[in-house]
Amino acid sequence: KAGVTQTPRYLIKTRGQQVTLSCSPISGHRSVSWYQQTPGQGLQFLFEYFSETQRNKGNFPGRFSGRQFSNSRSEMNVSTLELGDSALYLCASSLGQDLYEQYFGPGTRLTVT
Amino acid sequence: DQQVKQNSPSLSVQEGRISILNCDYTNSMFDYFLWYKKYPAEGPTFLISISSIKDKNEDGRFTVFLNKSAKHLSLHIVPSQPGDSAVYFCAARGAQKLVFGQGTRLTINP
């Protein structure tokens, strides 16, 4: 069974631009969560989707948004990029709603210049 | 506020010895705890978990201990191997989300 895939793997953007990251969960998984990882901050929870509904959202500004499609694939969008948005963005999928054993993708490394 | 804390950013252990990684939490409503391992350029990989109703869970060389009264959990790796060198994250589940610690970089020396 294929793992969680994320595209693109690397991205360089300029301040003020917007970006869309994509995540394809493991086949059959209906929950997709997004995290931001920065040095010294660990993984910060962004949001979680289950069956196309956002169930939970972390403490991030409204510039960060996401959605999930009927095939469980998910996208996250960051508008008006800031230098501080440079990070590794990780997507994780799990089978059900209980977040038991989330499986992570390799991440998208976003650099904002 | 950091609800899950890993106070040691790094740990160095000799091959064959025991590695002990620690994690503290503040929210008594967390009901499930997990450890993940992360290599560079890869996403975190699930290692082992423990329910809040237990105090120990073992899987091969990995054992997780939970002390609810102290709000503390630890991961023991015995014996430590070079391939265990990675960043380890503890996570706690509550309110339909996982809260992660900052991570501890474990280096196993030959």
mmCIF file of C-alpha atoms in Angstrom:
data_model
loop_
_atom_site.group_PDB
_atom_site.id
_atom_site.type_symbol
_atom_site.label_atom_id
_atom_site.label_comp_id
_atom_site.label_asym_id
_atom_site.label_seq_id
_atom_site.Cartn_x
_atom_site.Cartn_y
_atom_site.Cartn_z
ATOM 1 C CA LYS A 1 0.000 0.000 0.000
ATOM 2 C CA ALA A 2 1.418 3.385 -0.992
ATOM 3 C CA GLY A 3 2.267 5.812 1.784
ATOM 4 C CA VAL A 4 1.273 9.422 2.246
ATOM 5 C CA THR A 5 2.535 11.561 -0.605
ATOM 6 C CA GLN A 6 3.067 15.297 -0.594
ATOM 7 C CA THR A 7 3.753 17.610 -3.498
ATOM 8 C CA PRO A 8 5.820 19.508 -4.144
ATOM 9 C CA ARG A 9 8.714 18.410 -1.946
ATOM 10 C CA TYR A 10 10.489 21.755 -2.118
ATOM 11 C CA LEU A 11 9.228 25.226 -2.837
ATOM 12 C CA ILE A 12 10.726 28.694 -2.854
ATOM 13 C CA LYS A 13 8.370 31.656 -2.765
ATOM 14 C CA THR A 14 8.639 35.388 -2.265
ATOM 15 C CA ARG A 15 7.046 37.380 0.536
ATOM 16 C CA GLY A 16 3.492 38.341 -0.316
ATOM 17 C CA GLN A 17 2.880 35.431 -2.652
ATOM 18 C CA GLN A 18 0.508 32.595 -1.952
ATOM 19 C CA VAL A 19 1.180 28.855 -2.053
ATOM 20 C CA THR A 20 -0.833 25.644 -2.274
ATOM 21 C CA LEU A 21 0.485 22.348 -0.958
ATOM 22 C CA SER A 22 -1.044 18.986 -1.738
ATOM 23 C CA CYS A 23 -1.367 15.770 0.242
ATOM 24 C CA SER A 24 -2.608 12.350 -0.845
ATOM 25 C CA PRO A 25 -3.369 10.101 2.141
ATOM 26 C CA ILE A 26 -2.960 6.354 2.345
ATOM 27 C CA SER A 27 -5.725 4.632 0.444
ATOM 28 C CA GLY A 28 -8.756 4.182 2.699
ATOM 29 C CA HIS A 29 -7.659 6.788 5.226
ATOM 30 C CA ARG A 30 -10.267 9.479 5.739
ATOM 31 C CA SER A 31 -8.542 11.759 8.217
ATOM 32 C CA VAL A 32 -5.850 14.184 7.112
ATOM 33 C CA SER A 33 -3.964 16.494 9.448
ATOM 34 C CA TRP A 34 -1.468 19.224 8.653
ATOM 35 C CA TYR A 35 1.470 20.315 10.787
ATOM 36 C CA GLN A 36 4.137 22.980 10.579
ATOM 37 C CA GLN A 37 7.599 22.071 11.779
ATOM 38 C CA THR A 38 10.154 24.747 12.573
ATOM 39 C CA PRO A 39 13.459 24.381 14.464
ATOM 40 C CA GLY A 40 12.889 24.369 18.214
ATOM 41 C CA GLN A 41 9.085 24.405 17.911
ATOM 42 C CA GLY A 42 8.387 20.803 17.163
ATOM 43 C CA LEU A 43 5.281 20.042 15.160
ATOM 44 C CA GLN A 44 2.579 22.667 15.416
ATOM 45 C CA PHE A 45 -0.924 21.484 14.549
ATOM 46 C CA LEU A 46 -2.556 23.426 11.720
ATOM 47 C CA PHE A 47 -5.853 21.658 11.026
ATOM 48 C CA GLU A 48 -7.495 18.295 10.598
ATOM 49 C CA TYR A 49 -10.060 17.124 8.083
ATOM 50 C CA PHE A 50 -12.312 14.113 8.164
ATOM 51 C CA SER A 51 -14.687 13.301 5.330
ATOM 52 C CA GLU A 52 -14.270 16.769 3.800
ATOM 53 C CA THR A 53 -15.064 18.558 7.075
ATOM 54 C CA GLN A 54 -12.583 20.538 9.099
ATOM 55 C CA ARG A 55 -12.849 19.073 12.577
ATOM 56 C CA ASN A 56 -10.199 21.046 14.339
ATOM 57 C CA LYS A 57 -7.919 24.032 13.803
ATOM 58 C CA GLY A 58 -4.722 25.112 15.496
ATOM 59 C CA ASN A 59 -3.649 28.596 16.515
ATOM 60 C CA PHE A 60 -2.618 29.926 13.145
ATOM 61 C CA PRO A 61 -3.773 33.110 11.395
ATOM 62 C CA GLY A 62 -6.496 33.045 8.778
ATOM 63 C CA ARG A 63 -3.846 33.180 6.041
ATOM 64 C CA PHE A 64 -3.577 29.427 6.554
ATOM 65 C CA SER A 65 -6.477 27.480 5.130
ATOM 66 C CA GLY A 66 -7.171 24.017 3.859
ATOM 67 C CA ARG A 67 -9.698 21.730 2.345
ATOM 68 C CA GLN A 68 -10.322 18.069 1.714
ATOM 69 C CA PHE A 69 -11.811 16.526 -1.376
ATOM 70 C CA SER A 70 -14.203 13.604 -1.674
ATOM 71 C CA ASN A 71 -11.295 11.247 -2.440
ATOM 72 C CA SER A 72 -9.694 12.341 0.880
ATOM 73 C CA ARG A 73 -6.884 14.231 -0.848
ATOM 74 C CA SER A 74 -6.195 17.498 0.909
ATOM 75 C CA GLU A 75 -4.685 20.843 0.100
ATOM 76 C CA MET A 76 -3.480 23.639 2.303
ATOM 77 C CA ASN A 77 -3.076 27.212 1.191
ATOM 78 C CA VAL A 78 -1.040 30.007 2.680
ATOM 79 C CA SER A 79 -1.762 33.501 1.405
ATOM 80 C CA THR A 80 0.361 36.620 1.736
ATOM 81 C CA LEU A 81 3.466 34.669 2.657
ATOM 82 C CA GLU A 82 5.758 35.967 5.394
ATOM 83 C CA LEU A 83 9.391 35.094 6.085
ATOM 84 C CA GLY A 84 8.288 33.283 9.248
ATOM 85 C CA ASP A 85 6.222 30.854 7.189
ATOM 86 C CA SER A 86 9.415 29.150 6.078
ATOM 87 C CA ALA A 87 9.082 25.654 7.496
ATOM 88 C CA LEU A 88 8.557 21.999 6.777
ATOM 89 C CA TYR A 89 4.859 21.325 6.269
ATOM 90 C CA LEU A 90 3.837 17.795 7.110
ATOM 91 C CA CYS A 91 0.670 15.998 6.254
ATOM 92 C CA ALA A 92 -0.514 12.923 8.138
ATOM 93 C CA SER A 93 -3.346 10.529 7.517
ATOM 94 C CA SER A 94 -5.152 8.072 9.735
ATOM 95 C CA LEU A 95 -7.886 5.547 9.190
ATOM 96 C CA GLY A 96 -10.564 6.881 11.479
ATOM 97 C CA GLN A 97 -11.398 9.846 13.614
ATOM 98 C CA ASP A 98 -9.409 8.885 16.677
ATOM 99 C CA LEU A 99 -6.003 9.990 15.301
ATOM 100 C CA TYR A 100 -4.595 6.627 16.353
ATOM 101 C CA GLU A 101 -1.321 5.967 14.578
ATOM 102 C CA GLN A 102 -1.068 8.836 12.164
ATOM 103 C CA TYR A 103 1.110 8.148 9.133
ATOM 104 C CA PHE A 104 3.171 11.065 7.928
ATOM 105 C CA GLY A 105 4.262 12.082 4.474
ATOM 106 C CA PRO A 106 7.810 13.310 3.778
ATOM 107 C CA GLY A 107 6.755 16.943 3.977
ATOM 108 C CA THR A 108 7.037 20.012 1.787
ATOM 109 C CA ARG A 109 9.968 22.292 2.563
ATOM 110 C CA LEU A 110 8.774 25.871 1.993
ATOM 111 C CA THR A 111 11.287 28.682 1.884
ATOM 112 C CA VAL A 112 10.026 32.258 1.782
ATOM 113 C CA THR A 113 12.526 34.884 0.651
ATOM 114 C CA ASP B 1 1.535 27.452 26.099
ATOM 115 C CA GLN B 2 3.537 24.309 25.530
ATOM 116 C CA GLN B 3 1.345 21.474 26.763
ATOM 117 C CA VAL B 4 3.874 18.805 25.840
ATOM 118 C CA LYS B 5 7.532 19.423 26.607
ATOM 119 C CA GLN B 6 10.710 17.592 25.801
ATOM 120 C CA ASN B 7 13.251 19.431 27.878
ATOM 121 C CA SER B 8 16.327 17.778 26.410
ATOM 122 C CA PRO B 9 17.005 18.995 22.873
ATOM 123 C CA SER B 10 19.711 16.390 22.423
ATOM 124 C CA LEU B 11 21.005 13.159 23.934
ATOM 125 C CA SER B 12 24.134 11.185 23.182
ATOM 126 C CA VAL B 13 24.365 7.487 24.106
ATOM 127 C CA GLN B 14 26.913 4.781 23.475
ATOM 128 C CA GLU B 15 25.926 1.891 21.261
ATOM 129 C CA GLY B 16 24.578 -1.029 23.267
ATOM 130 C CA ARG B 17 23.560 1.099 26.230
ATOM 131 C CA ILE B 18 20.079 2.247 27.219
ATOM 132 C CA SER B 19 18.629 5.440 25.769
ATOM 133 C CA ILE B 20 16.004 7.210 27.872
ATOM 134 C CA LEU B 21 13.992 10.010 26.335
ATOM 135 C CA ASN B 22 11.686 12.042 28.516
ATOM 136 C CA CYS B 23 8.495 13.984 27.975
ATOM 137 C CA ASP B 24 6.313 16.029 30.330
ATOM 138 C CA TYR B 25 2.772 17.207 29.796
ATOM 139 C CA THR B 26 0.417 19.565 31.565
ATOM 140 C CA ASN B 27 -3.071 18.594 30.392
ATOM 141 C CA SER B 28 -4.584 15.800 32.473
ATOM 142 C CA MET B 29 -7.254 15.279 29.789
ATOM 143 C CA PHE B 30 -4.790 13.702 27.377
ATOM 144 C CA ASP B 31 -5.898 10.094 26.920
ATOM 145 C CA TYR B 32 -3.283 8.644 24.602
ATOM 146 C CA PHE B 33 0.439 9.164 24.159
ATOM 147 C CA LEU B 34 2.650 8.352 21.195
ATOM 148 C CA TRP B 35 6.307 8.416 20.243
ATOM 149 C CA TYR B 36 7.505 9.167 16.750
ATOM 150 C CA LYS B 37 10.951 8.928 15.195
ATOM 151 C CA LYS B 38 12.095 11.262 12.444
ATOM 152 C CA TYR B 39 15.049 10.974 10.092
ATOM 153 C CA PRO B 40 16.202 13.987 8.035
ATOM 154 C CA ALA B 41 14.186 14.583 4.866
ATOM 155 C CA GLU B 42 11.512 12.113 5.985
ATOM 156 C CA GLY B 43 8.232 12.458 7.816
ATOM 157 C CA PRO B 44 7.911 11.181 11.405
ATOM 158 C CA THR B 45 7.359 7.441 11.783
ATOM 159 C CA PHE B 46 5.130 6.012 14.489
ATOM 160 C CA LEU B 47 7.119 4.014 17.069
ATOM 161 C CA ILE B 48 5.030 3.074 20.055
ATOM 162 C CA SER B 49 2.041 4.333 22.009
ATOM 163 C CA ILE B 50 0.380 3.970 25.378
ATOM 164 C CA SER B 51 -3.118 4.533 26.653
ATOM 165 C CA SER B 52 -3.606 6.666 29.737
ATOM 166 C CA ILE B 53 -5.076 3.659 31.541
ATOM 167 C CA LYS B 54 -1.769 1.803 31.356
ATOM 168 C CA ASP B 55 1.631 2.539 32.824
ATOM 169 C CA LYS B 56 3.854 0.502 30.519
ATOM 170 C CA ASN B 57 3.894 -0.738 26.953
ATOM 171 C CA GLU B 58 6.675 -2.749 25.388
ATOM 172 C CA ASP B 59 7.512 -3.500 21.770
ATOM 173 C CA GLY B 60 10.818 -5.189 21.138
ATOM 174 C CA ARG B 61 13.652 -2.871 22.125
ATOM 175 C CA PHE B 62 11.228 -0.013 22.837
ATOM 176 C CA THR B 63 9.343 0.484 26.092
ATOM 177 C CA VAL B 64 7.203 3.460 27.017
ATOM 178 C CA PHE B 65 6.440 4.266 30.641
ATOM 179 C CA LEU B 66 3.655 6.562 31.779
ATOM 180 C CA ASN B 67 3.506 8.194 35.200
ATOM 181 C CA LYS B 68 0.145 9.948 35.309
ATOM 182 C CA SER B 69 0.601 11.467 38.744
ATOM 183 C CA ALA B 70 3.795 13.152 37.581
ATOM 184 C CA LYS B 71 2.411 13.813 34.079
ATOM 185 C CA HIS B 72 5.554 12.276 32.687
ATOM 186 C CA LEU B 73 6.319 9.664 30.069
ATOM 187 C CA SER B 74 9.568 8.180 28.930
ATOM 188 C CA LEU B 75 10.810 6.052 26.077
ATOM 189 C CA HIS B 76 13.478 3.455 26.778
ATOM 190 C CA ILE B 77 15.507 1.943 23.951
ATOM 191 C CA VAL B 78 17.549 -1.123 24.879
ATOM 192 C CA PRO B 79 20.049 -1.838 23.470
ATOM 193 C CA SER B 80 20.661 1.342 21.497
ATOM 194 C CA GLN B 81 21.793 0.856 17.923
ATOM 195 C CA PRO B 82 23.361 3.287 15.407
ATOM 196 C CA GLY B 83 20.156 3.244 13.364
ATOM 197 C CA ASP B 84 18.311 4.711 16.333
ATOM 198 C CA SER B 85 20.037 8.042 15.746
ATOM 199 C CA ALA B 86 17.164 10.363 14.859
ATOM 200 C CA VAL B 87 14.901 13.028 16.309
ATOM 201 C CA TYR B 88 12.239 11.632 18.635
ATOM 202 C CA PHE B 89 8.921 13.376 19.225
ATOM 203 C CA CYS B 90 6.438 12.566 21.923
ATOM 204 C CA ALA B 91 2.805 13.425 21.280
ATOM 205 C CA ALA B 92 -0.366 13.475 23.332
ATOM 206 C CA ARG B 93 -3.920 13.124 22.109
ATOM 207 C CA GLY B 94 -6.679 15.363 23.399
ATOM 208 C CA ALA B 95 -9.601 17.390 22.040
ATOM 209 C CA GLN B 96 -9.426 15.613 18.685
ATOM 210 C CA LYS B 97 -5.856 16.594 17.973
ATOM 211 C CA LEU B 98 -2.302 15.546 18.655
ATOM 212 C CA VAL B 99 -0.003 17.894 20.539
ATOM 213 C CA PHE B 100 3.691 17.318 19.899
ATOM 214 C CA GLY B 101 6.765 18.095 21.917
ATOM 215 C CA GLN B 102 9.719 19.953 20.445
ATOM 216 C CA GLY B 103 11.717 16.795 19.839
ATOM 217 C CA THR B 104 14.949 15.293 21.188
ATOM 218 C CA ARG B 105 17.832 14.530 18.865
ATOM 219 C CA LEU B 106 19.296 11.154 19.834
ATOM 220 C CA THR B 107 22.805 10.302 18.693
ATOM 221 C CA ILE B 108 24.119 6.784 19.170
ATOM 222 C CA ASN B 109 27.908 6.675 19.270
ATOM 223 C CA PRO B 110 29.811 3.537 18.197
#
